[in-house]
mmCIF file of N, CA and C in Angstrom:
data_model
loop_
_atom_site.group_PDB
_atom_site.id
_atom_site.type_symbol
_atom_site.label_atom_id
_atom_site.label_comp_id
_atom_site.label_asym_id
_atom_site.label_seq_id
_atom_site.Cartn_x
_atom_site.Cartn_y
_atom_site.Cartn_z
ATOM 1 N N UNK A 1 6.883 -21.691 55.725
ATOM 2 C CA UNK A 1 7.176 -20.267 55.740
ATOM 3 C C UNK A 1 7.895 -19.892 54.446
ATOM 4 N N UNK A 2 7.629 -18.741 53.966
ATOM 5 C CA UNK A 2 8.257 -18.243 52.753
ATOM 6 C C UNK A 2 9.722 -17.932 53.052
ATOM 7 N N UNK A 3 10.610 -18.257 52.117
ATOM 8 C CA UNK A 3 12.053 -18.163 52.347
ATOM 9 C C UNK A 3 12.536 -16.736 52.617
ATOM 10 N N UNK A 4 12.063 -15.764 51.858
ATOM 11 C CA UNK A 4 12.556 -14.392 51.990
ATOM 12 C C UNK A 4 11.998 -13.716 53.234
ATOM 13 N N UNK A 5 12.859 -12.977 53.921
ATOM 14 C CA UNK A 5 12.432 -12.218 55.100
ATOM 15 C C UNK A 5 12.395 -10.722 54.808
ATOM 16 N N UNK A 6 12.564 -10.343 53.553
ATOM 17 C CA UNK A 6 12.535 -8.931 53.178
ATOM 18 C C UNK A 6 11.099 -8.413 53.307
ATOM 19 N N UNK A 7 10.935 -7.301 54.006
ATOM 20 C CA UNK A 7 9.621 -6.693 54.154
ATOM 21 C C UNK A 7 9.356 -5.784 52.958
ATOM 22 N N UNK A 8 8.135 -5.854 52.437
ATOM 23 C CA UNK A 8 7.729 -5.014 51.318
ATOM 24 C C UNK A 8 6.405 -4.334 51.671
ATOM 25 N N UNK A 9 6.189 -3.130 51.166
ATOM 26 C CA UNK A 9 4.932 -2.446 51.462
ATOM 27 C C UNK A 9 3.752 -3.092 50.730
ATOM 28 N N UNK A 10 2.622 -3.112 51.400
ATOM 29 C CA UNK A 10 1.393 -3.657 50.829
ATOM 30 C C UNK A 10 0.258 -2.696 51.172
ATOM 31 N N UNK A 11 -0.598 -2.445 50.218
ATOM 32 C CA UNK A 11 -1.747 -1.578 50.449
ATOM 33 C C UNK A 11 -3.006 -2.422 50.438
ATOM 34 N N UNK A 12 -3.896 -2.150 51.378
ATOM 35 C CA UNK A 12 -5.171 -2.858 51.428
ATOM 36 C C UNK A 12 -6.254 -1.890 51.877
ATOM 37 N N UNK A 13 -7.478 -2.258 51.634
ATOM 38 C CA UNK A 13 -8.611 -1.441 52.057
ATOM 39 C C UNK A 13 -9.413 -2.226 53.073
ATOM 40 N N UNK A 14 -9.705 -1.594 54.193
ATOM 41 C CA UNK A 14 -10.451 -2.223 55.275
ATOM 42 C C UNK A 14 -11.705 -1.410 55.553
ATOM 43 N N UNK A 15 -12.644 -2.054 56.198
ATOM 44 C CA UNK A 15 -13.819 -1.327 56.656
ATOM 45 C C UNK A 15 -13.435 -0.461 57.841
ATOM 46 N N UNK A 16 -14.099 0.665 57.988
ATOM 47 C CA UNK A 16 -13.782 1.585 59.074
ATOM 48 C C UNK A 16 -13.888 0.891 60.432
ATOM 49 N N UNK A 17 -14.892 0.068 60.611
ATOM 50 C CA UNK A 17 -15.060 -0.637 61.889
ATOM 51 C C UNK A 17 -13.883 -1.573 62.170
ATOM 52 N N UNK A 18 -13.316 -2.167 61.120
ATOM 53 C CA UNK A 18 -12.153 -3.036 61.292
ATOM 54 C C UNK A 18 -10.942 -2.226 61.751
ATOM 55 N N UNK A 19 -10.771 -1.050 61.185
ATOM 56 C CA UNK A 19 -9.640 -0.196 61.545
ATOM 57 C C UNK A 19 -9.783 0.268 62.994
ATOM 58 N N UNK A 20 -10.987 0.606 63.393
ATOM 59 C CA UNK A 20 -11.218 1.034 64.774
ATOM 60 C C UNK A 20 -10.855 -0.086 65.741
ATOM 61 N N UNK A 21 -11.305 -1.284 65.461
ATOM 62 C CA UNK A 21 -10.996 -2.417 66.335
ATOM 63 C C UNK A 21 -9.504 -2.742 66.302
ATOM 64 N N UNK A 22 -8.904 -2.677 65.136
ATOM 65 C CA UNK A 22 -7.477 -2.937 65.008
ATOM 66 C C UNK A 22 -6.667 -1.938 65.832
ATOM 67 N N UNK A 23 -7.059 -0.669 65.775
ATOM 68 C CA UNK A 23 -6.384 0.360 66.572
ATOM 69 C C UNK A 23 -6.508 0.075 68.067
ATOM 70 N N UNK A 24 -7.680 -0.355 68.503
ATOM 71 C CA UNK A 24 -7.894 -0.667 69.916
ATOM 72 C C UNK A 24 -7.015 -1.838 70.358
ATOM 73 N N UNK A 25 -6.955 -2.868 69.528
ATOM 74 C CA UNK A 25 -6.128 -4.041 69.860
ATOM 75 C C UNK A 25 -4.657 -3.658 69.914
ATOM 76 N N UNK A 26 -4.204 -2.905 68.919
ATOM 77 C CA UNK A 26 -2.799 -2.487 68.875
ATOM 78 C C UNK A 26 -2.442 -1.653 70.103
ATOM 79 N N UNK A 27 -3.337 -0.759 70.480
ATOM 80 C CA UNK A 27 -3.076 0.077 71.656
ATOM 81 C C UNK A 27 -3.031 -0.776 72.919
ATOM 82 N N UNK A 28 -3.989 -1.671 73.061
ATOM 83 C CA UNK A 28 -4.047 -2.517 74.251
ATOM 84 C C UNK A 28 -2.809 -3.405 74.373
ATOM 85 N N UNK A 29 -2.363 -3.955 73.262
ATOM 86 C CA UNK A 29 -1.198 -4.847 73.265
ATOM 87 C C UNK A 29 0.124 -4.093 73.164
ATOM 88 N N UNK A 30 0.052 -2.798 72.905
ATOM 89 C CA UNK A 30 1.229 -1.950 72.752
ATOM 90 C C UNK A 30 2.149 -2.458 71.641
ATOM 91 N N UNK A 31 1.533 -2.748 70.508
ATOM 92 C CA UNK A 31 2.261 -3.144 69.303
ATOM 93 C C UNK A 31 1.718 -2.319 68.140
ATOM 94 N N UNK A 32 2.422 -2.350 67.037
ATOM 95 C CA UNK A 32 1.949 -1.631 65.854
ATOM 96 C C UNK A 32 0.930 -2.476 65.101
ATOM 97 N N UNK A 33 0.163 -1.810 64.254
ATOM 98 C CA UNK A 33 -0.778 -2.535 63.403
ATOM 99 C C UNK A 33 -0.021 -3.466 62.461
ATOM 100 N N UNK A 34 1.165 -3.070 62.052
ATOM 101 C CA UNK A 34 1.963 -3.925 61.166
ATOM 102 C C UNK A 34 2.268 -5.259 61.834
ATOM 103 N N UNK A 35 2.581 -5.227 63.125
ATOM 104 C CA UNK A 35 2.840 -6.467 63.866
ATOM 105 C C UNK A 35 1.588 -7.337 63.855
ATOM 106 N N UNK A 36 0.437 -6.724 64.087
ATOM 107 C CA UNK A 36 -0.808 -7.490 64.079
ATOM 108 C C UNK A 36 -1.083 -8.091 62.705
ATOM 109 N N UNK A 37 -0.853 -7.312 61.658
ATOM 110 C CA UNK A 37 -1.061 -7.828 60.302
ATOM 111 C C UNK A 37 -0.121 -8.992 59.999
ATOM 112 N N UNK A 38 1.158 -8.859 60.356
ATOM 113 C CA UNK A 38 2.103 -9.950 60.084
ATOM 114 C C UNK A 38 1.714 -11.208 60.847
ATOM 115 N N UNK A 39 1.262 -11.044 62.087
ATOM 116 C CA UNK A 39 0.818 -12.193 62.872
ATOM 117 C C UNK A 39 -0.387 -12.858 62.213
ATOM 118 N N UNK A 40 -1.332 -12.049 61.786
ATOM 119 C CA UNK A 40 -2.538 -12.576 61.136
ATOM 120 C C UNK A 40 -2.202 -13.287 59.825
ATOM 121 N N UNK A 41 -1.298 -12.715 59.051
ATOM 122 C CA UNK A 41 -0.907 -13.335 57.781
ATOM 123 C C UNK A 41 -0.224 -14.677 58.034
ATOM 124 N N UNK A 42 0.617 -14.752 59.050
ATOM 125 C CA UNK A 42 1.266 -16.030 59.383
ATOM 126 C C UNK A 42 0.221 -17.092 59.709
ATOM 127 N N UNK A 43 -0.786 -16.716 60.483
ATOM 128 C CA UNK A 43 -1.858 -17.662 60.831
ATOM 129 C C UNK A 43 -2.636 -18.085 59.589
ATOM 130 N N UNK A 44 -2.903 -17.143 58.699
ATOM 131 C CA UNK A 44 -3.605 -17.446 57.453
ATOM 132 C C UNK A 44 -2.794 -18.410 56.590
ATOM 133 N N UNK A 45 -1.488 -18.147 56.472
ATOM 134 C CA UNK A 45 -0.628 -19.028 55.674
ATOM 135 C C UNK A 45 -0.575 -20.432 56.279
ATOM 136 N N UNK A 46 -0.504 -20.522 57.605
ATOM 137 C CA UNK A 46 -0.499 -21.831 58.266
ATOM 138 C C UNK A 46 -1.787 -22.578 57.995
ATOM 139 N N UNK A 47 -2.906 -21.864 58.049
ATOM 140 C CA UNK A 47 -4.211 -22.478 57.792
ATOM 141 C C UNK A 47 -4.239 -23.133 56.413
ATOM 142 N N UNK A 48 -3.777 -22.413 55.410
ATOM 143 C CA UNK A 48 -3.822 -22.952 54.058
ATOM 144 C C UNK A 48 -2.717 -23.960 53.800
ATOM 145 N N UNK A 49 -1.603 -23.827 54.489
ATOM 146 C CA UNK A 49 -0.551 -24.829 54.397
ATOM 147 C C UNK A 49 -1.090 -26.159 54.929
ATOM 148 N N UNK A 50 -1.835 -26.108 56.022
ATOM 149 C CA UNK A 50 -2.433 -27.307 56.590
ATOM 150 C C UNK A 50 -3.378 -27.991 55.603
ATOM 151 N N UNK A 51 -3.974 -27.217 54.709
ATOM 152 C CA UNK A 51 -4.883 -27.781 53.709
ATOM 153 C C UNK A 51 -4.129 -28.344 52.509
ATOM 154 N N UNK A 52 -2.789 -28.264 52.562
ATOM 155 C CA UNK A 52 -1.924 -28.805 51.517
ATOM 156 C C UNK A 52 -2.221 -28.193 50.139
ATOM 157 N N UNK A 53 -2.500 -26.921 50.108
ATOM 158 C CA UNK A 53 -2.716 -26.256 48.829
ATOM 159 C C UNK A 53 -1.396 -26.156 48.108
ATOM 160 N N UNK A 54 -1.436 -26.309 46.819
ATOM 161 C CA UNK A 54 -0.216 -26.253 46.011
ATOM 162 C C UNK A 54 0.034 -24.801 45.569
ATOM 163 N N UNK A 55 0.364 -23.934 46.548
ATOM 164 C CA UNK A 55 0.606 -22.532 46.234
ATOM 165 C C UNK A 55 1.967 -22.080 46.739
ATOM 166 N N UNK A 56 2.844 -23.024 47.019
ATOM 167 C CA UNK A 56 4.217 -22.697 47.354
ATOM 168 C C UNK A 56 4.465 -22.187 48.752
ATOM 169 N N UNK A 57 3.640 -22.582 49.729
ATOM 170 C CA UNK A 57 3.859 -22.113 51.088
ATOM 171 C C UNK A 57 4.221 -23.244 52.042
ATOM 172 N N UNK A 58 4.617 -24.376 51.506
ATOM 173 C CA UNK A 58 4.990 -25.518 52.354
ATOM 174 C C UNK A 58 6.352 -25.322 52.950
#
């Protein structure tokens, strides 16, 4: 996990269909899209950490 816990804004572009599905999931789970994004990013970082990539996420 990355040492800093400071949240910073990030801008990204998604396909409309992805946003629609993301909204449905967020509503069903009663969480914000930001929570879903942070969860997804954690899983992505774990995936690449498992591959032992030398990108500073160990």
